Amino acid sequence: MGKGRGASLCLVFLSCWFLLGFVQGTPNYRDALAKSLLFFQGQRSGRLPPTQQITWRSTSGLSDGLFSHVDLTGGYYDAGDNIKFNFPMAFTTTMLSWSTLEYGKKMGPQLQEARAAIRWATDYLLKCALATPNKLYVGVGDPNVDHKCWERPEDMDTVRNVYSVSPTNPGSDVAGETAAALAAASLVFRKVDRKYSTLLLATAKKVMQFAVQYRGAYSDSLGSAVCPFYCSYSGYKDELLWGAAWLLRATNDVSYFNLLKSLGADDQTDVFSWDNKYAGARVLLARRALVNNDKNFDQFRVHAEDFMCRILPNSPYSTTQYTQGGLIYKLPESNLQYVTSITFLLTTYAKYIKSTKHTFNCGSLLVTPNSLTGLARRQVDYILGVNPLKMSYMVGYGQYFPKRIHHRGSSMPSMASHPQAIGCEGGFQPYYYSPNPNPNLLLGAVVGGPNQNDGYPDDRTDYSHSEPATYINAAIVGPLAYFAGRNAN
């Protein structure tokens, strides 16, 4: 489509829907924030603690790693399946950590929940990094076998293969992301659990060294165990950049700055996701140029602003499509993952430029902090129900939300109501293909979202729209905290 015409049309619709948001009343960001964090409890693998609030879930995956003589219990199932893919799980952890670092003061009582969500992941990632010398475990469960089943995680009887990368089978992308997650989390726990923070950072350094020393894409090493599910489509340079950026923030060690310089970073982008970290790394590094006034990081500020100019609908350089209802639209499958991640960068960059009274231009368009937060708010409000369908895309939030999400545990009866095991294929006919709403509410889950026409069929079998994922939720936590904090002031 012609970018210019699309952008001008969008402006009309954006303003219409923005006004409609006021008519419908402001969303309750604090309620949405609490639910967005509660969602992670529904994704837990391993032995569930007594504090578990999503009570239809039970302990699962206790033999993970057993046949390889390692303990790989814990962590999160990535989406609606029963696989632990460390690449998106580590990104989820990095984003939860970044959200907590930037917006923890606005989270109120949810700060404890955010830390608990991070720690559930980092406890597992530490096991993956430390269990065997010269090996980083990067996943549990055969996705090709798992995807032929529709069964509760508690009933899992599929093969729980363990996957790893090593000097001979490198994975710089998954290692770089794991290093980023551990380094970012080390900052979250620095003041509240010094010992844990120290372990996280020491492990992050080791994993980063491995990522740099043995270069290669994990997709090449692991093939069908990770592709096409979580292939590293953008290569591994962005993860090296991202990992180095987080380790620099956690250590101030000049060696990470030298690594950043050696990587170069001229790849232009208009996305940010579990696969492509360029935009996130640039916004994070631009903070040094802006907040610390360090001119060595000016190129990252320029790149971060180039990214914003590709997103803003009224920018002459916009390469971003919007739906008529005003939603950022990147790709047909799980589009909201891009919306939440980009929205996080909008609020965070706005925060950085506001604190330094900085503005920038996209051609003749002057961009202020309000330009970025205004667009971010429209995206968050759309997800929470200010949209053509008046539908919230967060389960359990608002009056009208997805009832038939593509999620095994949510779509099948709980262990309490149906203690008998349901085998691999036993869940398809009675539950997967059922027109009935899911029996268990996965509170706070943000689904893949509407299509490019703002439509949503609420169909369990339509996974590209109806499946929730940890990385969709992790990215919206920060913006929700930001707007909850603003509304409280």
Steps between C-alpha positions, in 0.01 A plus 500: 500500500613859444661605828408867476131448429476232767661726755263792433194274515630363827517844654130551447413164655751534780351829610147357474582202714703706741194722558279193533734382776397800708133430430541142622699609804863443582607138534598381846873463440570387856255211471646406159854515645410260783340258256785524247739372769260238633503343152857375553381273782282321244811429288710353778673167457638306796381467859249774576539692827231540768462865388372391156188706416407344164370195682375294203865442414698229683857377520641374167822413318678360806710260292636773271869430445491170689610280209793732433592487872431869556226687686320719247174534691330838522477788257203581278306337218533759226140523380208258470717189474711300745847579366772703668675701230778698669543755219160667548506420874826691545361796300191491723730516803702790359182697427350431845829613653519814287137579589583466868814712475324782315156489661540312831428815700163529328405135556396535862406160647565336160875551535525182709302310236728628225809384690339160561421464128861583412644267760289206380678536166851584626509204742445279195740692272773469763454121500525500121824699511670328794395132479777382265834671421526637143132437435196725507167319510251685283177301501301207633241297306479397136280765334413279204365230730338743746309680228329174401347481848233697681560416863544678830859567613418297812429192280798534269608160372696617196876468470677778692811532287760745623676736258827681551764709324875455545833603344444249219129582461492873569202721572613862534142624472349293782816548710505876441134524600557282808790726601277805453228344717739410782676839490172696497361287785819552700416872505145427618628300799808712575346682795261231625708180472868581456618139499252396231583809293871417514436144381282627214765746383790256526301246296399768245867580440587133442209446262586818309859390464376171355269688258788714372770232491299231317302686239212345312121492481320251722256426218792352303604287798155378605294500178148362537516512881462879478394568140256614379378577854774731627757515224748782531385675184692823564832324562698533822667841472200673658519266803873569540420872490213456748701280737796740492266796561353336811838390633631852448207636701559244775881533519621822329785282371661662196551158334125492428516843341787377281290198402211730405733707281642189333153374408394813313128561487375658183215255441183709484187353647135571573432200725601381846435143607635181658693454175615850406660704780662786307243764595500398866879507523509846341241647735683350797835639380347837407430541871875552547507772235198675653495435875878470548582754226763265359576595140654157433144368481358763266482261204262281701281802576489580127404138422236498775346815354510353150298209641243737655469682166416167336224436753322834543197513269543866402875473435614542138727199557232271644517141376234382743150397403205576728157342509199727455450480875849637558695185592860456386491214252822318417428135419194272481627251760487615861510868406455621859849377586636780280248750634593439864877497434492817289271668755754423771770678296269798441434560871860429597657728240244766591614467861865548402440805280261658750755478781753687282249739330609356167293502180582377151371528145369255245545725197281803571315324784606602850487203738452566871461259793122549468510391133639165612289450812184601313555226242597252773184575694283445193659157454451401865142632500424310180619176662285576805181555302508845338462355151233440234380175664514655850680180591786459745778274373604423858319198645295588806533877450185697414157362416578356158822303444621182320327191642646229273873555518744255341645366825503139610464542877236773472290306248484173696351417841734551794651211697262584785189460284633213285775308685520221240785540250415621150745355247688665215214504250222473756442871522433579135143390444339590831692822568713641215218483243229592749303819430469556876702762688812377678416364848803668663572873481866573427469838669706778346600310185534727197419305183647533150230756428275624222561480126583794274131587474461524880307170495536219752323165458567368856583157360725259692628338179612838360824508698654796317233722659379306806826376657652690793877504556738602777682751278176681409423553868854578613519803275168656608586491871717815474248716309217389733710599803587829331138596434382366837759724664397803295133452583578469870681833511 
